């Protein structure tokens, strides 16, 4: 298949079609019509083989995850996802790989009504760049910069599973292997939660580099500090069955790839959260992240998130 046949067969044909796309794949630009009175939110993320995923990761999981990490950014800001572009660099024209990649990609895209509206295809070392776009009502999207002293800090779901799933090793209890590997390969973007938080949260971020590092971004950008009680971090049964509690806490703080949301809420709005997210601490006036174990004791574990450079 030539380049244009690949684009048509593996990408254009699989995408849902939205009414707000004026012009999709096939011209020099796509044209979209965002709803009136809404703001456009745009994010992009690249996944490079050997850096963001192991070279033997299934193509369908690579497709799913490339979009999931982008939708997670939209979720963190309270956006409704709508469109994406895909810039794909491939070492060779491997139709089996393309078919599996596109199956994983569109499984997630179609679930959230995201239309593929354009992209690029080049030859080279495997790398996938997706740009995702969505919208939110004016002035209602969430920022990293608006946390206030006194806010309660929450996280969704459980932390540390993906970092353990990546290890895919003997340490994982057999019954939990599939769950932990799925948490690494197929993170679920918290789109519904993000939209719910528009009216509730002061600040929000998605956890991609570990809770300590990503909560740190909220603290820096909001000019506040935080106290976090590490024994309150939500750890899955799968994690606790596989590693010690201490290691579990370290994975939750520093392991990457959770793609859960961390958000801060004024205490008088906490009752509006209609699902039991876990409160892990509070925002304070004291700069920095104060980690505590069992309320008062200082926690002395490490706290370095993943850094590329
Ligand atoms: P140009 O040369 O103008 O950049 P291309 O020949 O690269 O255009 O692409 C032709 C059309 O196919 C464009 O509409 C582009 O957005 C789309 N396209 C290219 N690669 C992809 C891809 N991987 N996924 C989806 N659309 C793509
Ligand atoms: Mg091009």
Short mmCIF file of C-alpha atoms and ligand atoms in Angstrom, two decimals:
data_model
loop_
_atom_site.label_atom_id
_atom_site.label_comp_id
_atom_site.label_asym_id
_atom_site.label_seq_id
_atom_site.Cartn_x
_atom_site.Cartn_y
_atom_site.Cartn_z
CA UNK A 1 0.00 0.00 0.00
CA UNK A 2 1.22 3.51 -0.72
CA UNK A 3 1.08 6.36 1.78
CA UNK A 4 -2.37 7.58 0.76
CA UNK A 5 -3.86 4.09 0.76
CA UNK A 6 -2.47 3.53 4.27
CA UNK A 7 -4.02 6.76 5.52
CA UNK A 8 -7.37 5.94 3.96
CA UNK A 9 -7.48 2.26 4.91
CA UNK A 10 -6.04 2.23 8.44
CA UNK A 11 -6.98 5.70 9.63
CA UNK A 12 -9.68 7.63 7.77
CA UNK A 13 -11.99 4.65 7.33
CA UNK A 14 -11.89 3.71 11.04
CA UNK A 15 -12.66 7.14 12.44
CA UNK A 16 -16.10 8.26 13.57
CA UNK A 17 -17.36 11.36 11.74
CA UNK A 18 -18.54 14.39 13.71
CA UNK A 19 -20.91 17.10 12.52
CA UNK A 20 -18.57 19.85 13.74
CA UNK A 21 -15.80 18.78 11.32
CA UNK A 22 -16.15 20.99 8.25
CA UNK A 23 -13.19 19.38 6.45
CA UNK A 24 -11.42 16.21 7.59
CA UNK A 25 -8.50 14.15 6.25
CA UNK A 26 -7.42 14.79 2.66
CA UNK A 27 -6.72 18.53 2.29
CA UNK A 28 -3.84 20.72 3.48
CA UNK A 29 -5.65 21.63 6.69
CA UNK A 30 -8.61 20.33 8.61
CA UNK A 31 -11.42 22.76 9.42
CA UNK A 32 -13.49 22.41 12.58
CA UNK A 33 -16.29 24.45 14.07
CA UNK A 34 -16.09 24.59 17.89
CA UNK A 35 -19.41 25.31 19.64
CA UNK A 36 -20.14 29.02 20.19
CA UNK A 37 -19.26 30.31 23.69
CA UNK A 38 -16.82 27.50 24.33
CA UNK A 39 -13.05 27.65 24.60
CA UNK A 40 -10.77 25.34 22.62
CA UNK A 41 -8.27 23.24 24.64
CA UNK A 42 -5.27 21.80 22.78
CA UNK A 43 -2.61 19.36 23.94
CA UNK A 44 0.06 17.19 22.33
CA UNK A 45 2.20 14.28 23.49
CA UNK A 46 4.79 12.14 21.76
CA UNK A 47 5.51 8.50 22.53
CA UNK A 48 8.97 7.29 21.46
CA UNK A 49 9.86 3.60 21.31
CA UNK A 50 12.34 2.70 24.04
CA UNK A 51 11.53 5.85 26.02
CA UNK A 52 7.77 5.75 26.62
CA UNK A 53 7.14 2.12 25.84
CA UNK A 54 9.23 -1.03 25.50
CA UNK A 55 9.94 -2.01 21.88
CA UNK A 56 7.94 -5.24 22.35
CA UNK A 57 4.73 -3.53 23.50
CA UNK A 58 1.70 -4.70 21.47
CA UNK A 59 0.84 -2.32 18.62
CA UNK A 60 -2.79 -2.16 19.75
CA UNK A 61 -1.69 -1.04 23.23
CA UNK A 62 0.63 1.58 21.68
CA UNK A 63 -2.32 2.92 19.69
CA UNK A 64 -4.56 3.02 22.76
CA UNK A 65 -1.97 4.60 25.03
CA UNK A 66 -0.84 7.29 22.54
CA UNK A 67 -4.33 8.73 22.62
CA UNK A 68 -5.01 7.97 26.30
CA UNK A 69 -2.13 10.17 27.50
CA UNK A 70 -3.48 13.07 25.44
CA UNK A 71 -7.09 12.59 26.56
CA UNK A 72 -5.81 12.48 30.13
CA UNK A 73 -4.47 16.03 29.68
CA UNK A 74 -7.86 17.17 28.37
CA UNK A 75 -9.56 15.41 31.31
CA UNK A 76 -7.33 17.23 33.79
CA UNK A 77 -8.59 20.56 32.44
CA UNK A 78 -12.26 19.55 32.35
CA UNK A 79 -12.49 19.44 28.55
CA UNK A 80 -14.89 17.50 26.35
CA UNK A 81 -12.66 15.75 23.74
CA UNK A 82 -13.55 16.24 20.08
CA UNK A 83 -10.71 15.96 17.53
CA UNK A 84 -7.19 14.65 17.09
CA UNK A 85 -4.32 14.67 14.63
CA UNK A 86 -1.74 11.89 14.35
CA UNK A 87 1.89 12.25 13.23
CA UNK A 88 3.28 8.76 12.83
CA UNK A 89 6.91 7.84 12.13
CA UNK A 90 7.39 4.18 11.19
CA UNK A 91 10.56 2.17 10.48
CA UNK A 92 8.78 0.15 7.78
CA UNK A 93 5.43 -0.32 6.08
CA UNK A 94 4.14 -3.16 8.27
CA UNK A 95 0.44 -3.66 7.57
CA UNK A 96 -0.12 -6.05 10.49
CA UNK A 97 1.36 -3.50 12.87
CA UNK A 98 -0.72 -0.70 11.33
CA UNK A 99 -3.93 -2.73 11.62
CA UNK A 100 -3.32 -3.50 15.31
CA UNK A 101 -2.19 0.04 16.10
CA UNK A 102 -5.28 1.49 14.49
CA UNK A 103 -7.57 -0.99 16.30
CA UNK A 104 -6.25 0.13 19.71
CA UNK A 105 -6.29 3.79 18.76
CA UNK A 106 -9.89 3.82 17.52
CA UNK A 107 -11.16 1.65 20.35
CA UNK A 108 -10.46 4.62 22.62
CA UNK A 109 -11.16 7.41 20.10
CA UNK A 110 -14.59 6.10 19.22
CA UNK A 111 -15.48 5.59 22.89
CA UNK A 112 -15.02 9.34 23.46
CA UNK A 113 -16.33 10.50 20.05
CA UNK A 114 -12.95 11.82 18.96
CA UNK A 115 -12.55 12.20 15.19
CA UNK A 116 -9.15 11.90 13.50
CA UNK A 117 -8.97 15.00 11.30
CA UNK A 118 -5.42 14.91 9.90
CA UNK A 119 -1.82 14.01 10.47
CA UNK A 120 1.44 13.06 8.89
CA UNK A 121 3.21 9.83 7.95
CA UNK A 122 7.01 9.55 7.75
CA UNK A 123 9.69 6.87 7.74
CA UNK A 124 12.13 6.63 10.66
CA UNK A 125 12.47 5.25 14.21
CA UNK A 126 9.02 4.45 15.68
CA UNK A 127 7.41 7.50 17.22
CA UNK A 128 3.81 8.59 17.63
CA UNK A 129 2.67 12.17 18.17
CA UNK A 130 -0.99 12.88 18.80
CA UNK A 131 -2.54 16.27 19.21
CA UNK A 132 -5.91 16.18 20.93
CA UNK A 133 -8.40 19.02 20.98
CA UNK A 134 -11.54 19.55 22.98
CA UNK A 135 -13.69 22.28 24.42
CA UNK A 136 -15.12 23.59 27.68
CA UNK A 137 -17.49 26.43 28.57
CA UNK A 138 -15.72 29.82 28.82
CA UNK A 139 -13.79 30.33 32.08
CA UNK A 140 -14.74 26.92 33.42
CA UNK A 141 -11.73 24.83 32.55
CA UNK A 142 -9.30 23.88 35.32
CA UNK A 143 -5.71 25.07 35.88
CA UNK A 144 -2.68 24.00 37.87
CA UNK A 145 -2.41 27.49 39.30
CA UNK A 146 -5.50 28.00 41.43
CA UNK A 147 -5.00 25.85 44.56
CA UNK A 148 -5.80 27.70 47.82
CA UNK A 149 -4.51 27.12 51.38
CA UNK A 150 -7.07 24.99 53.21
CA UNK A 151 -8.08 23.04 50.07
CA UNK A 152 -8.35 19.30 50.45
CA UNK A 153 -6.20 17.28 48.01
CA UNK A 154 -7.81 14.32 46.26
CA UNK A 155 -6.69 11.63 43.81
CA UNK A 156 -8.83 9.36 41.65
CA UNK A 157 -8.71 5.56 41.73
CA UNK A 158 -5.41 3.98 42.86
CA UNK A 159 -1.77 4.96 42.33
CA UNK A 160 1.40 3.03 41.54
CA UNK A 161 -0.22 0.20 39.54
CA UNK A 162 1.17 1.28 36.17
CA UNK A 163 4.72 1.62 37.46
CA UNK A 164 4.56 -1.92 38.81
CA UNK A 165 2.84 -3.19 35.63
CA UNK A 166 5.77 -1.85 33.61
CA UNK A 167 8.15 -4.10 35.54
CA UNK A 168 6.08 -7.09 34.38
CA UNK A 169 8.26 -9.20 36.61
CA UNK A 170 8.27 -12.15 38.98
CA UNK A 171 7.34 -9.86 41.87
CA UNK A 172 3.78 -9.52 40.56
CA UNK A 173 1.27 -11.95 42.07
CA UNK A 174 -0.05 -14.07 39.16
CA UNK A 175 -3.75 -13.29 39.67
CA UNK A 176 -3.04 -9.58 39.41
CA UNK A 177 -0.69 -9.58 36.41
CA UNK A 178 -3.30 -8.77 33.77
CA UNK A 179 -4.77 -5.95 35.86
CA UNK A 180 -1.38 -4.33 36.53
CA UNK A 181 -0.18 -4.65 32.95
CA UNK A 182 -3.46 -3.15 31.69
CA UNK A 183 -3.00 -0.24 34.10
CA UNK A 184 0.32 0.42 32.35
CA UNK A 185 -0.70 -0.28 28.76
CA UNK A 186 -4.28 1.03 28.70
CA UNK A 187 -4.73 3.93 31.10
CA UNK A 188 -8.33 5.17 31.25
CA UNK A 189 -8.54 8.96 30.78
CA UNK A 190 -10.75 10.41 33.55
CA UNK A 191 -12.89 12.50 31.19
CA UNK A 192 -16.15 12.30 33.17
CA UNK A 193 -14.42 13.21 36.42
CA UNK A 194 -12.70 16.19 34.77
CA UNK A 195 -16.00 17.57 33.50
CA UNK A 196 -17.58 17.09 36.94
CA UNK A 197 -14.68 18.98 38.56
CA UNK A 198 -15.26 22.17 36.51
CA UNK A 199 -17.66 23.45 39.18
CA UNK A 200 -15.93 21.90 42.16
CA UNK A 201 -12.13 21.91 42.01
CA UNK A 202 -9.73 24.83 42.42
CA UNK A 203 -6.76 23.15 40.71
CA UNK A 204 -6.21 19.92 38.82
CA UNK A 205 -3.46 17.95 37.06
CA UNK A 206 -3.13 14.47 35.61
CA UNK A 207 -0.48 12.30 37.23
CA UNK A 208 1.96 11.21 34.54
CA UNK A 209 5.34 11.51 36.28
CA UNK A 210 4.36 10.40 39.79
CA UNK A 211 2.18 12.09 42.42
CA UNK A 212 5.04 13.90 44.17
CA UNK A 213 6.31 15.53 40.97
CA UNK A 214 2.89 16.39 39.56
CA UNK A 215 1.39 17.69 42.80
CA UNK A 216 4.63 19.71 42.96
CA UNK A 217 3.56 21.47 39.73
CA UNK A 218 0.26 22.52 41.35
CA UNK A 219 2.17 23.79 44.40
CA UNK A 220 4.68 25.78 42.34
CA UNK A 221 2.13 27.31 40.04
CA UNK A 222 -0.31 28.12 42.85
CA UNK A 223 2.45 29.47 45.18
CA UNK A 224 1.33 27.21 48.02
CA UNK A 225 2.56 24.10 49.86
CA UNK A 226 0.94 20.83 50.89
CA UNK A 227 0.85 18.22 53.63
CA UNK A 228 0.27 14.71 52.28
CA UNK A 229 -0.31 11.68 54.51
CA UNK A 230 1.40 8.83 52.67
CA UNK A 231 -0.50 6.15 54.58
CA UNK A 232 -3.71 7.50 53.00
CA UNK A 233 -2.51 7.03 49.40
CA UNK A 234 -4.95 4.70 47.63
CA UNK A 235 -3.16 1.44 46.78
CA UNK A 236 -4.87 -1.39 44.90
CA UNK A 237 -5.17 -4.91 46.28
CA UNK A 238 -3.09 -5.97 43.29
CA UNK A 239 -0.26 -3.66 44.32
CA UNK A 240 -0.39 -4.66 48.00
CA UNK A 241 -0.39 -8.35 47.07
CA UNK A 242 2.77 -7.85 45.01
CA UNK A 243 5.06 -5.52 46.99
CA UNK A 244 5.50 -4.32 50.57
CA UNK A 245 3.45 -1.35 51.78
CA UNK A 246 6.64 0.76 51.81
CA UNK A 247 7.40 -0.08 48.18
CA UNK A 248 3.75 0.52 47.29
CA UNK A 249 3.92 4.01 48.78
CA UNK A 250 7.17 4.71 46.89
CA UNK A 251 5.55 3.57 43.62
CA UNK A 252 2.49 5.73 44.30
CA UNK A 253 4.66 8.79 44.99
CA UNK A 254 7.29 8.37 42.31
CA UNK A 255 6.25 5.75 39.75
CA UNK A 256 5.01 7.22 36.50
CA UNK A 257 2.16 6.56 34.09
CA UNK A 258 -0.81 6.53 36.49
CA UNK A 259 -2.91 8.99 34.44
CA UNK A 260 -5.18 9.51 37.43
CA UNK A 261 -6.27 13.03 38.39
CA UNK A 262 -4.97 14.96 41.40
CA UNK A 263 -7.17 17.92 42.34
CA UNK A 264 -7.81 20.37 45.15
CA UNK A 265 -11.23 21.29 46.53
CA UNK A 266 -12.33 23.86 49.12
CA UNK A 267 -13.65 21.97 52.19
CA UNK A 268 -17.17 23.43 51.80
CA UNK A 269 -17.41 21.97 48.28
CA UNK A 270 -16.11 18.48 49.12
CA UNK A 271 -19.64 17.11 49.58
CA UNK A 272 -20.29 17.79 45.87
CA UNK A 273 -17.94 14.98 44.86
CA UNK A 274 -20.41 12.20 44.18
CA UNK A 275 -17.90 9.36 44.07
CA UNK A 276 -15.52 8.48 46.89
CA UNK A 277 -12.22 9.85 45.66
CA UNK A 278 -9.40 9.65 48.19
CA UNK A 279 -8.45 12.68 50.25
CA UNK A 280 -4.68 12.45 50.78
CA UNK A 281 -3.92 15.75 52.49
CA UNK A 282 -4.35 19.51 52.33
CA UNK A 283 -2.95 22.65 50.77
CA UNK A 284 -1.01 24.90 53.18
CA UNK A 285 0.80 28.25 53.27
CA UNK A 286 4.16 26.56 53.88
CA UNK A 287 6.07 26.19 50.58
CA UNK A 288 7.05 22.66 49.57
CA UNK A 289 5.60 19.18 49.91
CA UNK A 290 5.49 17.97 53.53
CA UNK A 291 5.11 14.17 53.52
CA UNK A 292 3.78 12.61 56.72
CA UNK A 293 3.37 9.05 57.91
CA UNK A 294 0.52 8.31 60.38
CA UNK A 295 -0.42 11.96 60.82
CA UNK A 296 2.61 13.44 62.50
CA UNK A 297 5.81 11.58 61.67
CA UNK A 298 7.91 12.89 58.77
CA UNK A 299 8.08 10.46 55.86
CA UNK A 300 11.63 10.00 54.62
CA UNK A 301 11.16 8.13 51.34
CA UNK A 302 12.54 9.53 48.11
CA UNK A 303 10.43 11.77 45.90
CA UNK A 304 11.89 12.09 42.42
CA UNK A 305 9.51 11.95 39.45
CA UNK A 306 10.54 10.81 35.98
CA UNK A 307 12.60 13.45 34.22
CA UNK A 308 13.68 13.27 30.57
CA UNK A 309 16.71 15.55 30.94
P1 LIG B 1 0.76 17.67 3.00
O1 LIG B 1 1.78 17.21 2.05
O2 LIG B 1 -0.09 18.80 2.55
O3 LIG B 1 1.28 17.84 4.40
P2 LIG B 1 0.08 14.92 3.27
O4 LIG B 1 0.30 14.35 1.94
O5 LIG B 1 1.12 14.75 4.33
O6 LIG B 1 -0.31 16.47 3.10
O7 LIG B 1 -1.27 14.33 3.86
C1 LIG B 1 -2.43 14.22 3.09
C2 LIG B 1 -3.64 14.26 3.96
O8 LIG B 1 -3.65 13.11 4.79
C3 LIG B 1 -3.70 15.47 4.90
O9 LIG B 1 -5.06 15.83 5.02
C4 LIG B 1 -3.18 14.93 6.20
O10 LIG B 1 -3.72 15.64 7.30
C5 LIG B 1 -3.66 13.50 6.15
N1 LIG B 1 -2.77 12.58 6.90
C6 LIG B 1 -1.46 12.33 6.66
N2 LIG B 1 -0.98 11.41 7.52
C7 LIG B 1 -2.01 11.07 8.33
C8 LIG B 1 -2.16 10.19 9.43
N3 LIG B 1 -1.14 9.44 9.91
N4 LIG B 1 -3.37 10.12 10.02
C9 LIG B 1 -4.40 10.86 9.57
N5 LIG B 1 -4.34 11.70 8.55
C10 LIG B 1 -3.15 11.82 7.93
MG1 LIG B 2 2.29 16.30 5.53
#
